[in-house]
Every structure is written in structure tokens, then in C-alpha cells.
CSV table of C-alpha atoms in Angstrom, one decimal:
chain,number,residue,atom,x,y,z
A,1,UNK,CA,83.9,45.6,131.9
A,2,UNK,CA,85.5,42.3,130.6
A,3,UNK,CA,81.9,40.6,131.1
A,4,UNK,CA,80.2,43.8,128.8
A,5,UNK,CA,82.6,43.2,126.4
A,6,UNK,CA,82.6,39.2,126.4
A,7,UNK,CA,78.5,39.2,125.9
A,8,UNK,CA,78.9,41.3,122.6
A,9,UNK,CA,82.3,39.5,121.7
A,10,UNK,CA,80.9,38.8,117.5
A,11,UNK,CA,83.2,35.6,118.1
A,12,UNK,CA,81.6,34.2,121.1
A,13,UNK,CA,78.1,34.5,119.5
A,14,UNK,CA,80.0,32.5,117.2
A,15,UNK,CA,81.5,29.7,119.2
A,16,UNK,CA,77.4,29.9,121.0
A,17,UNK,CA,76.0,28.5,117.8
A,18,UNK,CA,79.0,26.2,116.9
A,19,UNK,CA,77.4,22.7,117.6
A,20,UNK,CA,81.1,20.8,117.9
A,21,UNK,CA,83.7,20.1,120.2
A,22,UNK,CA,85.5,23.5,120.5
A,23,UNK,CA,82.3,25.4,121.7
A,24,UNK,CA,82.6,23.7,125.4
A,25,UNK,CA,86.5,23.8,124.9
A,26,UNK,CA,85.8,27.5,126.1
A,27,UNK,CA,84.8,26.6,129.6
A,28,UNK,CA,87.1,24.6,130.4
A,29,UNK,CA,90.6,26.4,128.9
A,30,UNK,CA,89.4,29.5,131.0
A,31,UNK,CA,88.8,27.1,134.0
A,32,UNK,CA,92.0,25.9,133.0
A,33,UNK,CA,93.6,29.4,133.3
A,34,UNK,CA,92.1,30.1,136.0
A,35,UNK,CA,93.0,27.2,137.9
A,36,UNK,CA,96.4,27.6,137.1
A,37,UNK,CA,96.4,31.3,138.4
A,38,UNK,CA,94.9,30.5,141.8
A,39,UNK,CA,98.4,27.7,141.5
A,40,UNK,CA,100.6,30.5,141.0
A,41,UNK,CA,99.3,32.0,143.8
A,42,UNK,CA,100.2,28.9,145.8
A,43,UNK,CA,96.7,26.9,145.6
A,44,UNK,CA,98.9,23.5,145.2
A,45,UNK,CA,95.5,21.7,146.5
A,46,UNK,CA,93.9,23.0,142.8
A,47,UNK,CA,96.5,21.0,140.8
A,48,UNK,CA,94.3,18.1,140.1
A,49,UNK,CA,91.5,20.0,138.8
A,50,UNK,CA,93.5,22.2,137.0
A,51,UNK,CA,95.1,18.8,135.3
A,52,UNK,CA,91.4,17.7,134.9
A,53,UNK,CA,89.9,20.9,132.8
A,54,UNK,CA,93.2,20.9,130.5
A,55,UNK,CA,92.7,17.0,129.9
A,56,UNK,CA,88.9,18.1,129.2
A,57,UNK,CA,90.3,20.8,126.5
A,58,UNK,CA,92.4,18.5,125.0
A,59,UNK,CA,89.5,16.0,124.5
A,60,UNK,CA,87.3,18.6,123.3
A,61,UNK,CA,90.2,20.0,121.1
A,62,UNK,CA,93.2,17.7,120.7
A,63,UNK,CA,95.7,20.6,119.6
A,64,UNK,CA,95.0,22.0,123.7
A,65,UNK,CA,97.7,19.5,124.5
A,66,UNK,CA,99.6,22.5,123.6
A,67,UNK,CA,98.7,24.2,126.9
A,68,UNK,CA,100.4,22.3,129.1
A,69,UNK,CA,103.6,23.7,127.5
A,70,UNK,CA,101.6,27.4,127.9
A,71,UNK,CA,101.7,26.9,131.9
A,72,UNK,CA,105.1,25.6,131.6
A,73,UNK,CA,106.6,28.6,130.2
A,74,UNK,CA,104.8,30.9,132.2
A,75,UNK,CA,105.6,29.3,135.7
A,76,UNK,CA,109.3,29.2,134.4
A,77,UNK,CA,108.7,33.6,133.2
A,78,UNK,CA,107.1,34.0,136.4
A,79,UNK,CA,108.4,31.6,139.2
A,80,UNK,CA,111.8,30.4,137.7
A,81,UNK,CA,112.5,26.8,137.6
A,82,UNK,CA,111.9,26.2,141.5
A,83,UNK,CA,109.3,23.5,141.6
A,84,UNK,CA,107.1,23.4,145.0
A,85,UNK,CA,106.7,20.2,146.8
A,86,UNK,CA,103.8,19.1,146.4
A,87,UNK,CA,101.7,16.6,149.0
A,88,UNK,CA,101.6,13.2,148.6
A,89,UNK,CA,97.7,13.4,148.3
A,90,UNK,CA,98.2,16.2,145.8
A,91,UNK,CA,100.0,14.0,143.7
A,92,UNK,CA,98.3,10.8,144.0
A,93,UNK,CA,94.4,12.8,143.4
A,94,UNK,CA,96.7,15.0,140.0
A,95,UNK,CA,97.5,11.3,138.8
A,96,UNK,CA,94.0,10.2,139.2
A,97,UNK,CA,92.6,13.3,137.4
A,98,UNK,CA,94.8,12.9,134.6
A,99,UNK,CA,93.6,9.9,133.9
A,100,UNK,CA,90.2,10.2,134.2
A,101,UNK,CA,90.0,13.1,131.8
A,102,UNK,CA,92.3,11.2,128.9
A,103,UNK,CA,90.5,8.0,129.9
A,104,UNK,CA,88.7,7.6,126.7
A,105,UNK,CA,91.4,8.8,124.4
A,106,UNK,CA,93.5,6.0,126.0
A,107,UNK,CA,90.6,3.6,125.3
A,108,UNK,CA,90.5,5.0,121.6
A,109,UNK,CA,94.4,4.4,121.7
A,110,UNK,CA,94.0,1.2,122.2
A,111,UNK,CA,91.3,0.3,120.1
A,112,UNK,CA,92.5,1.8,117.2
A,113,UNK,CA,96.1,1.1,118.2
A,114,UNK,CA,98.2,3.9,118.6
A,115,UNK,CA,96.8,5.7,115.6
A,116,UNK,CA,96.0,9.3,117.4
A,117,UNK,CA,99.5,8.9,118.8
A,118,UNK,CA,101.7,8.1,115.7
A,119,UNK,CA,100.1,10.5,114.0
A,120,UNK,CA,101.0,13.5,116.4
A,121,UNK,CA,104.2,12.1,116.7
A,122,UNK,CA,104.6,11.8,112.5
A,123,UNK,CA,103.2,15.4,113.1
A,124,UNK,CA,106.2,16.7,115.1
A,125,UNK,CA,108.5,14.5,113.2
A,126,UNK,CA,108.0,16.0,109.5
A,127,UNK,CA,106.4,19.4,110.6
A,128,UNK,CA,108.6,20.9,108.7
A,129,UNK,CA,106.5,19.7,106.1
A,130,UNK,CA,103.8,21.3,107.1
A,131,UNK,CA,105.5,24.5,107.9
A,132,UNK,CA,107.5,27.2,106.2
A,133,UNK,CA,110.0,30.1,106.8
A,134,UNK,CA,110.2,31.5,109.7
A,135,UNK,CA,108.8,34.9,108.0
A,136,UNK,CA,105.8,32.7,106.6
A,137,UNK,CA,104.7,31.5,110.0
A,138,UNK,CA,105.3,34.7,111.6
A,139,UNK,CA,102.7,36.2,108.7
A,140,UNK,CA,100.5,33.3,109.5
A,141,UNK,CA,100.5,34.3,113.2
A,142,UNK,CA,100.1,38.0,113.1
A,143,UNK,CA,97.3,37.4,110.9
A,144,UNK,CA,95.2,34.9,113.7
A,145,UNK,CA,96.4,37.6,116.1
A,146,UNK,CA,94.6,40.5,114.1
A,147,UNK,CA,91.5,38.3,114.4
A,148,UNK,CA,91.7,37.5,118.2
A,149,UNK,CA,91.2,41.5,119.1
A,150,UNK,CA,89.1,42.2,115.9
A,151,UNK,CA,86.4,39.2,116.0
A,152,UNK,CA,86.5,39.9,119.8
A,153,UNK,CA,86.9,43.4,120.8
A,154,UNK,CA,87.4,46.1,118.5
A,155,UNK,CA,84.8,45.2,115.5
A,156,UNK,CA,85.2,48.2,113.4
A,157,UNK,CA,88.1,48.1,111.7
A,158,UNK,CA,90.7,44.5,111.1
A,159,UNK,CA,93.8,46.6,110.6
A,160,UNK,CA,92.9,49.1,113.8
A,161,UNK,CA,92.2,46.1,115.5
A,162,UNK,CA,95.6,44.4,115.2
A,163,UNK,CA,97.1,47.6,115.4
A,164,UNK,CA,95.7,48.1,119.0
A,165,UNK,CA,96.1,44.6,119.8
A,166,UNK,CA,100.0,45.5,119.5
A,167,UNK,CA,99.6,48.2,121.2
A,168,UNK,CA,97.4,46.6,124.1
A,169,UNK,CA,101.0,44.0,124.2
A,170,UNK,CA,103.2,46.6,124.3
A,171,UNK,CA,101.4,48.7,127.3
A,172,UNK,CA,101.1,45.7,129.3
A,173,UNK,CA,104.9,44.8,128.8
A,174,UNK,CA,105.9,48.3,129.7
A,175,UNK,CA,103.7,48.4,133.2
A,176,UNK,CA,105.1,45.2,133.9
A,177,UNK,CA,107.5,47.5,135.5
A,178,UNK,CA,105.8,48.3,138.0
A,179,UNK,CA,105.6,45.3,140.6
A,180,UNK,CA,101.9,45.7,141.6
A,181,UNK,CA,100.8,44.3,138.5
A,182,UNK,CA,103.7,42.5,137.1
A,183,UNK,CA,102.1,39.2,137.4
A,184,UNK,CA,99.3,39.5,136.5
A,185,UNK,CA,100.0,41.0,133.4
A,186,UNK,CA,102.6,38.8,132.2
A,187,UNK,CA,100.5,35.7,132.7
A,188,UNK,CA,97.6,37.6,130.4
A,189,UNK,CA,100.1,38.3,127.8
A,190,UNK,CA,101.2,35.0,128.3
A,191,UNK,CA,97.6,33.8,127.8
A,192,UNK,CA,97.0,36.3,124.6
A,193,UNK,CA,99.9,35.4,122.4
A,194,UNK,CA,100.2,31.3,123.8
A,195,UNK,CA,98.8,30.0,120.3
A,196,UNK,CA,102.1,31.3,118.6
A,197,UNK,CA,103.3,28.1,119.7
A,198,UNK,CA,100.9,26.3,117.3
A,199,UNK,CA,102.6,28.3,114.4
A,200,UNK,CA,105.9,27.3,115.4
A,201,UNK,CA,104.7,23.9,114.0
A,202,UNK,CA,102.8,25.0,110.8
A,203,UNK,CA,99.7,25.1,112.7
A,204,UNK,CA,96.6,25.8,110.9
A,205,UNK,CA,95.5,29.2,109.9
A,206,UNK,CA,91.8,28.4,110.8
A,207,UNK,CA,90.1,30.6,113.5
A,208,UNK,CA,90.0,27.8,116.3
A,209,UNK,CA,93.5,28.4,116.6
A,210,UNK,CA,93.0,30.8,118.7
A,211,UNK,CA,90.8,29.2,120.6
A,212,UNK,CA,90.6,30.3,124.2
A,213,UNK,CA,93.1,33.4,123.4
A,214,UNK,CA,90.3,35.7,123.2
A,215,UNK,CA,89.2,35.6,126.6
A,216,UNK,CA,92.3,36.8,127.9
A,217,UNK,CA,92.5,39.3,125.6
A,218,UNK,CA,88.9,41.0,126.8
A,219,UNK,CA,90.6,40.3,130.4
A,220,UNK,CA,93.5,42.4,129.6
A,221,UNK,CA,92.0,44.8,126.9
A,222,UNK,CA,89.2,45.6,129.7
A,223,UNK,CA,92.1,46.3,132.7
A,224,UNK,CA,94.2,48.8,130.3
A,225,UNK,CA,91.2,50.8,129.3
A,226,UNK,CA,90.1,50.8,133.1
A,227,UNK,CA,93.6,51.9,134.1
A,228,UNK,CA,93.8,54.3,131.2
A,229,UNK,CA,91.0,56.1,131.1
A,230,UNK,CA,88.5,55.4,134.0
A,231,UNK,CA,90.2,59.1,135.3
A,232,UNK,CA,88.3,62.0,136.4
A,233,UNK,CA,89.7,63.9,133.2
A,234,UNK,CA,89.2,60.8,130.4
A,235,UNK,CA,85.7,59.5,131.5
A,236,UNK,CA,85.4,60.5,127.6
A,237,UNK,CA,87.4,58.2,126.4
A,238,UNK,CA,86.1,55.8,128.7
A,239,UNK,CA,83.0,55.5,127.2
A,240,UNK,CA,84.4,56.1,123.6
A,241,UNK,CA,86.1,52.6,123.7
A,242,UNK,CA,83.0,51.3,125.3
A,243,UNK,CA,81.5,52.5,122.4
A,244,UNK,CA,83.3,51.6,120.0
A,245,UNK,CA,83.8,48.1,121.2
A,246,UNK,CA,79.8,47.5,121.5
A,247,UNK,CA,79.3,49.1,117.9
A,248,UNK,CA,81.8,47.2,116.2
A,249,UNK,CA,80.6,43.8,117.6
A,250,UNK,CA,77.2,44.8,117.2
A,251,UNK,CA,77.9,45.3,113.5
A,252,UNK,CA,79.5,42.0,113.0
A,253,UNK,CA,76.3,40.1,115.2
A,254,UNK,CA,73.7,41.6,112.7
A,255,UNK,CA,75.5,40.8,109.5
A,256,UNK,CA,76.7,38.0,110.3
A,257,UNK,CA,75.4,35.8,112.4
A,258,UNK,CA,72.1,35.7,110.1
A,259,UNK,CA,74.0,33.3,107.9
A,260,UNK,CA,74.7,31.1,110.2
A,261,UNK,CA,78.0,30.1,111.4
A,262,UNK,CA,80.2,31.8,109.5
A,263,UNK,CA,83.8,31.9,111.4
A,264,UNK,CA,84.6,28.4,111.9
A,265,UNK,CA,83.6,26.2,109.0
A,266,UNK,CA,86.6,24.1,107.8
A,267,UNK,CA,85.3,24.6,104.0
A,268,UNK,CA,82.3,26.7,102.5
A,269,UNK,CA,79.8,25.9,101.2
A,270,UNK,CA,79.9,22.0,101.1
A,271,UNK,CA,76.6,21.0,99.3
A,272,UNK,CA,75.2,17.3,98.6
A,273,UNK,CA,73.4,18.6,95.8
A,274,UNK,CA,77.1,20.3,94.0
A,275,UNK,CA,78.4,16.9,95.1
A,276,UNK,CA,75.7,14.9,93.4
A,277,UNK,CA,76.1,17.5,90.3
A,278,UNK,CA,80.0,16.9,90.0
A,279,UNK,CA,79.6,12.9,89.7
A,280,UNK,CA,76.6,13.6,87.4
A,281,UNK,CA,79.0,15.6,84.8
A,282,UNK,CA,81.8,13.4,85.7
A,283,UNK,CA,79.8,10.5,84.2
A,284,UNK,CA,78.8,12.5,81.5
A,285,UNK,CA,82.1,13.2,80.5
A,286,UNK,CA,83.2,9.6,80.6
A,287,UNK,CA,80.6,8.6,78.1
A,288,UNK,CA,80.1,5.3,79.9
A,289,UNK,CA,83.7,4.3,79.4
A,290,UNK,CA,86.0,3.8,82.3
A,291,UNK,CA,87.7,6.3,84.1
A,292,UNK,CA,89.9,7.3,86.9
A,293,UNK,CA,89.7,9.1,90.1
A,294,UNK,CA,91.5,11.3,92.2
A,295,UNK,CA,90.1,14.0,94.8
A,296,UNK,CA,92.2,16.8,97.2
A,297,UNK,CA,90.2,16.3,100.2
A,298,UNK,CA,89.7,17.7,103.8
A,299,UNK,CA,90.8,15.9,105.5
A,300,UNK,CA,93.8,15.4,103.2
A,301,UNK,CA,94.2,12.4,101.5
A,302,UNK,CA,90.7,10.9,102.7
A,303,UNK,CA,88.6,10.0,100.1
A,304,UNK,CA,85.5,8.8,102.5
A,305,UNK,CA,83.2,11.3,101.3
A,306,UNK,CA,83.5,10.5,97.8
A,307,UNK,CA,83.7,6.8,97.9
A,308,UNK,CA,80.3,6.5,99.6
A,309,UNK,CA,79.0,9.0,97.1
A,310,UNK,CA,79.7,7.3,93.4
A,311,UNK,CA,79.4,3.8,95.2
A,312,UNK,CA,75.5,5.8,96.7
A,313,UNK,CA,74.9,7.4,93.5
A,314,UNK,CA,77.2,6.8,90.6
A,315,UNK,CA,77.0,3.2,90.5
A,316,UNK,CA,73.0,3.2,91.4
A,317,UNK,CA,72.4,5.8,87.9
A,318,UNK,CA,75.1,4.7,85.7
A,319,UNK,CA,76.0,1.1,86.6
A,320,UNK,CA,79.7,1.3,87.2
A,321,UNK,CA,82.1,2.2,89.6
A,322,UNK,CA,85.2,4.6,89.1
A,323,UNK,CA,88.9,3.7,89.1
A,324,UNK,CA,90.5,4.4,92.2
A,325,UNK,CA,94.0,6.7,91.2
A,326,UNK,CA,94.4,8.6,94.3
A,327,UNK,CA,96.3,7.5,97.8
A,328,UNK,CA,95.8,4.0,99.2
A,329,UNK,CA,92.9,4.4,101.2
A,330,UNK,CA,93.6,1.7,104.3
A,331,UNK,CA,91.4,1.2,107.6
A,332,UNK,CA,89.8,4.8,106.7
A,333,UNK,CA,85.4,5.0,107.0
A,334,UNK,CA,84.8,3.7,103.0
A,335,UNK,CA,87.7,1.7,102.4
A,336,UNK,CA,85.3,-1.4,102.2
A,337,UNK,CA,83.6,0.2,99.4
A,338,UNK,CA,85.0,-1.5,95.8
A,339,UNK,CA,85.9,1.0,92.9
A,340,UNK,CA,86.6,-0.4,89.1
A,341,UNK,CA,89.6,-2.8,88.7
A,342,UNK,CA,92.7,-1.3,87.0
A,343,UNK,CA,92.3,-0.9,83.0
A,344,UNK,CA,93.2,0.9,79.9
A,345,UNK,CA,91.2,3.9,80.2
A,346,UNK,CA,92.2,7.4,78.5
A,347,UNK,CA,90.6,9.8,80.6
A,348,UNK,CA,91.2,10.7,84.6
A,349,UNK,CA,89.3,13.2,87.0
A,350,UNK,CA,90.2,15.4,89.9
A,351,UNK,CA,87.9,16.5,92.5
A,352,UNK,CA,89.0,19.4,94.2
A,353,UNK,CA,87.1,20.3,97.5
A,354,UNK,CA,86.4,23.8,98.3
A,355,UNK,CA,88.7,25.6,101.2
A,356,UNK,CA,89.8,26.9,103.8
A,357,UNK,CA,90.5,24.2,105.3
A,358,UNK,CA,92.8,22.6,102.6
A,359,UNK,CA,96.2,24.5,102.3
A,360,UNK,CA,97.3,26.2,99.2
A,361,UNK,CA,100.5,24.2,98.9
A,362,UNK,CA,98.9,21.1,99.1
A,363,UNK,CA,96.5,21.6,96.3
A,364,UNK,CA,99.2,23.1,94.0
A,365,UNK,CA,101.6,20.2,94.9
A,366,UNK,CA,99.2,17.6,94.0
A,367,UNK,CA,97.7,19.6,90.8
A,368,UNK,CA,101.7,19.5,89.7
A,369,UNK,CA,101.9,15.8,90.0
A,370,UNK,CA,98.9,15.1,88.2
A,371,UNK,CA,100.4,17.1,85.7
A,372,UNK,CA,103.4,14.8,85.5
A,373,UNK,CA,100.7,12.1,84.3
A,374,UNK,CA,98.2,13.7,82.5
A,375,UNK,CA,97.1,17.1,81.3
A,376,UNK,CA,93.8,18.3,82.1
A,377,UNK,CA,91.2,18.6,78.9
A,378,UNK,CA,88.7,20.8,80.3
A,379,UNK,CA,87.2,22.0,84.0
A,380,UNK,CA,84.2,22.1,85.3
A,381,UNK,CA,83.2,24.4,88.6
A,382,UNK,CA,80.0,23.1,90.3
A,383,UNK,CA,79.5,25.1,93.7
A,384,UNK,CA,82.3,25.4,95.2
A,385,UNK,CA,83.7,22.2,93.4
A,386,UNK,CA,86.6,22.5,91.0
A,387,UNK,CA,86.4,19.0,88.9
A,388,UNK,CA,89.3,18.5,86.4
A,389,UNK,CA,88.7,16.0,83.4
A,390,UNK,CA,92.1,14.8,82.3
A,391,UNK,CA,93.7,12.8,79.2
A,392,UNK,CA,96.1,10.4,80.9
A,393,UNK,CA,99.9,10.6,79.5
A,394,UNK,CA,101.7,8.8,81.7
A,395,UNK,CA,100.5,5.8,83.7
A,396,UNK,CA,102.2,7.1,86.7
A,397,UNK,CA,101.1,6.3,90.8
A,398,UNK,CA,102.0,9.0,93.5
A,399,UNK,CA,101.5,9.2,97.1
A,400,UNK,CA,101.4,11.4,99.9
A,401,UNK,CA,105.1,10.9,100.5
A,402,UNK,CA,105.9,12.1,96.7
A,403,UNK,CA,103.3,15.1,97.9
A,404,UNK,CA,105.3,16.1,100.8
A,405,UNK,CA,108.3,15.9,99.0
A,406,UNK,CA,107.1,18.2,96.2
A,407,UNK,CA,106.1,20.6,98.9
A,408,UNK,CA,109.6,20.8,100.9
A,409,UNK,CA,112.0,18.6,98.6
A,410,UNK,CA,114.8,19.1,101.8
A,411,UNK,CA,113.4,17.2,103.7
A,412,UNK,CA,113.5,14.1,102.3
């Protein structure tokens, strides 16, 4: 039942058509899972490919690293803190398959010195920054568990879905009662709700969060409908669910997947031509007199896209290059590229990209600091772009230090 209801799953079509790192990320966290079930079971000789598939997940998707810390807690829920001994030749092959699969992030360590690493550990050391209250992240999560059991099993209805997601917990908690299946079920549960872990540390609320999650949810949805209904007297509801769970996908394939990829796109809608368009009015505005620039970018504070663009295109139809008023862009893709030298100039401009990718508080933090040194004159929305022009009031410079502190200012 599991496989019926993973080849309708509307977010598996989804991941199918996503040409990017997550999509293969799949294989290999359920190998992962797997692996690490058959280890439960005492298959200590499967440690090093277990280590190999999660060091493959975390390559595809560097957030996985998180699921080490998954297996942790659920050998400790399941096993206690007993730790087996483990054969020499275990160990030495477990060693050798770790560092095969992180091989080439080492080599990227190193050639780009340390920067993946410092900025995880900048990550876990101001994530409180990126955060919020406990009933905030708790909102956040509920929400990307709604989506794992609506995008992958009950189509029809988001609020149904969540609601029988809980429910689907909460049946599988209270059978864990009975020994037979106490294992298993803990370690799907386990499985289901691990990327609450990611909200603990203001995660994103993007889709790929979840990434993985959904499989064991079909796993587990697919067992409790088996045990609940697949009775002589409920055959009914049996094949109502199935029903309901092939319609409701269905739905979402047919209406959805004809646009494309629709679930996981870090911001909508992100045209060259509405990119062109902005710099064109941005120029017009100016009247060919200097100006400055700032844009709220995704990533944040990366203003790649843009430099290549008005040094590409700007500079080519209007002969001159912007001035730079946003964060010191250093050993980022475009920081070679030369924008206008500092002058008296009255007029600034923001580029704001389009979401979802960017968070709210970001782009209200930043908006509130440009207000501190100019007021904006008039806006312009081209696509999905929001362009500010602004009359400068103060000559002021902030960073994304000043950002974070107007975001949480305890923690500075």
C-alpha cells in the first residue's frame, strides 16, 4: 500500500522534476533509514554504508547533517545509551566511508578555507537570530508538518490533512503499547516528526525541510490504515482512504504539475526580462545623474545577481555604473565587478527580490534602516520586483550586523 500511495504522492512527482541536489537526496535518506533499521536490528556489519548514504544526503543537502542527531535520539528512545562493540574492521571500513562520502566537502573546505564550516558554526552561534519564540517556531513546524501528510498523502483538504497527520501520531504512540510493534513505530514517528529539530534552530519554512519525512509518513500512514481497516467488517473504509488518497493527489498532479515545478522554488517568478525592466526604470529615474544601490537578496546579503546585471546591461545602455550602498561584498561571484566611486548624489534605490525564500523579518529590518537614511520617493513593482527610489537624508552605512541586531536587539 505504501508503494500505491508513494507513486501518486503530488510531492514526489514534484521532487521527479526538480533538476537539483535534493531530488537524489531522497534515495539515499531512505537508504539511510533503512540502513540504520536493519542496525537496530543488530546488522553492526551495515554501519559503514549507513555512514556512507547519510554523508551522500548531507552532500546532496547540507542541512541532512542534522540526521545523524535523528539516529542518535532514536537509538537512545529505543536502545538506551548501551553502545555495542563494534569490530575492529567495522570501524576501520565506518571511518573509510565517512570519508569518502564528505571527501569533496573537505576538499571545498580547504579550498575555500573553512568557509562552509564558519558559517554553520556562525549559524548555531547567533541562531537565535534567525529564530524566534518558542510559539513562533512551533507555528512554523506544525505548518511544514500539515504539508508533509497533505502534499503526500491526503490531497484533499490542508487542514484534514494535518488534522489526520496528528491523529496518525497519536494512534501510533498509543499502540506503541503493545510490544509487537513498539519499535517499529516509534522509529517511524521518529522518522515523521525528525525535521522539528531544524525548527529548533529557526530553520527555513521552505518545503525541502521536510525533505525525506514524507516517506515515512506513507510508511506509517499505509501500516495504520492496513491495521485499521483491512477487517472483514471495514473493507469499506479500506478502500475509502484508498480513494481518497489517489483523488486527492491526483487533483494536485493535474493542476499542478502543468506549471512546472511549483513546490520547491526558493522565489517565484524570477524573470531576466523583470530584471532587465527594473535597471531600465532605475536609470530612468536617475536621469543620468549618479545614484546608489542597495538590493534584499536571496541569498541574503549577496548582491551577485545584480552586479553582473547593471555592469551586463546598465553600464552597456547608459554608460555608467551604480553606487554600491549595500553590504561589503568580499570573495562573493561579482565582487570583481567595479560600481561608481563614492559621490554626492541625492537619490538611492532598493531592489527587493521576490520571496519565499527571503524571510519577512529580514526585509522589514532592512526596509527600517534604510528608512533611518532616506525616505523612499516613489515605488515601482516590475514582476515580482519591488524597486524603491529613495531621497537620501542621512549619509548613513549599515551592515548585516546592524540587520541582525534590528531583528533581535538581545542578542547583541
Amino acid at each position: 500500500m505504501a508503494s500505491l500511495v508513494y507513486a501518486f504522492s503530488f510531492e514526489a512527482t514534484q521532487y521527479a522534476r526538480w533538476l537539483s541536489n535534493p531530488a537524489p537526496a531522497l534515495i539515499t535518506i531512505t537508504l539511510s533509514f533503512w540502513l540504520f533499521w536493519k542496525l537496530l536490528n543488530g546488522k553492526l556489519s551495515l554501519l559503514p554504508l549507513l555512514i556512507f548514504f547519510w554523508g551522500l544526503s548531507t552532500q546532496f543537502e547540507f542541512f541532512m547533517i542534522y540526521q545523524i542527531f535523528v539516529f542518535l535520539i532514536i537509538w537512545l528512545i529505543i536502545k538506551g545509551p548501551k553502545i555495542p562493540k563494534i569490530p575492529f574492521k567495522i570501524t576501520a571500513l565506518t571511518i573509510i566511508a565517512f570519508i569518502i562520502s564528505f571527501l569533496p566537502f573537505m576538499a571545498s573546505e580547504l579550498k575555500f578555507k573553512f568557509q562552509g564550516t564558519k558559517a554553520l558554526l556562525s549559524f548555531f552561534g547567533a541562531q537565535s537570530h534567525f529564530g524566534g519564540s518558542f510559539t513562533e517556531m512551533l507555528l512554523k513546524y506544525l505548518d511544514r508538518f500539515n504539508a508533509i501528510f497533505f502534499l503526500n498523502i491526503w490531497g484533499i483538504n490542508l487542514f484534514l490533512a494535518g488534522l489526520t497527520g496528528i491523529v496518525t501520531i497519536y494512534l501510533s504512540l498509543k499502540l506503541t503499547k503493545k510490544t509487537k510493534t513498539k519499535k517499529q513505530l516509534i522509529f517511524l514517528v521518529s522518522w515523521v516528526i525528525s525535521p522539528i529539530l531544524l525548527h529548533f534552530f529557526g530553520g527555513t519554512s521552505g518545503t525541502f525541510i521536510n525533505l525525506g519525512a514524507g516517506i515515512g509518513a506513507i510508511i506509517l500512514t499505509s501500516w495504520l490504515i492496513d491495521k485499521l481497516f483491512n477487517k472483514k467488517n471495514w473493507k469499506l473504509f479500506y478502500l475509502l482512504a484508498i480513494l481518497l488518497i489517489i483523488v486527492g493527489n491526483a487533483n494536485n498532479i493535474l493542476s499542478q504539475n502543468k506549471r512546472g515545478e511549483v513546490l520547491f522554488s526558493v522565489q517565484d517568478k524570477v524573470v531576466l526580462g523583470d530584471e532587465v525592466k527594473a535597471i531600465d526604470w532605475i536609470y530612468q529615474q536617475s536621469d543620468n545623474q549618479p545614484f546608489r544601490l542597495n538590493t534584499i537578496t536571496n541569498p541574503l546579503f549577496i548582491n551577485t545577481t545584480w552586479a553582473y546585471l547593471f555592469d551586463w546591461h546598465g553600464k552597456k545602455e547608459y554608460g555608467y555604473m551604480p553606487i554600491w550602498w549595500g553590504e561589503t561584498q568580499v570573495n562573493v561571484f561579482g565582487d570583481q565587478i567595479e560600481f561608481a566611486k563614492k559621490e554626492k548624489t541625492n537619490f538611492h534605490f532598493l531592489i527587493i527580490e521576490p520571496g519565499p525564500g527571503i524571510p519577512e523579518e529580514y526585509i522589514k529590518a532592512i526596509r527600517q534602516l534604510e528608512n533611518s537614511r532616506s525616505k523612499v520617493v516613489e515605488t515601482k513593482q516590475i514582476g515580482n520586483f519591488l524597486v524603491e527610489k529613495r531621497q537620501i537624508t542621512r549619509s548613513r552605512i549599515f551592515t548585516s550586523r546592524d540587520v541582525f541586531y534590528q531583528i533581535n536587539p538581545a542578542t547583541n
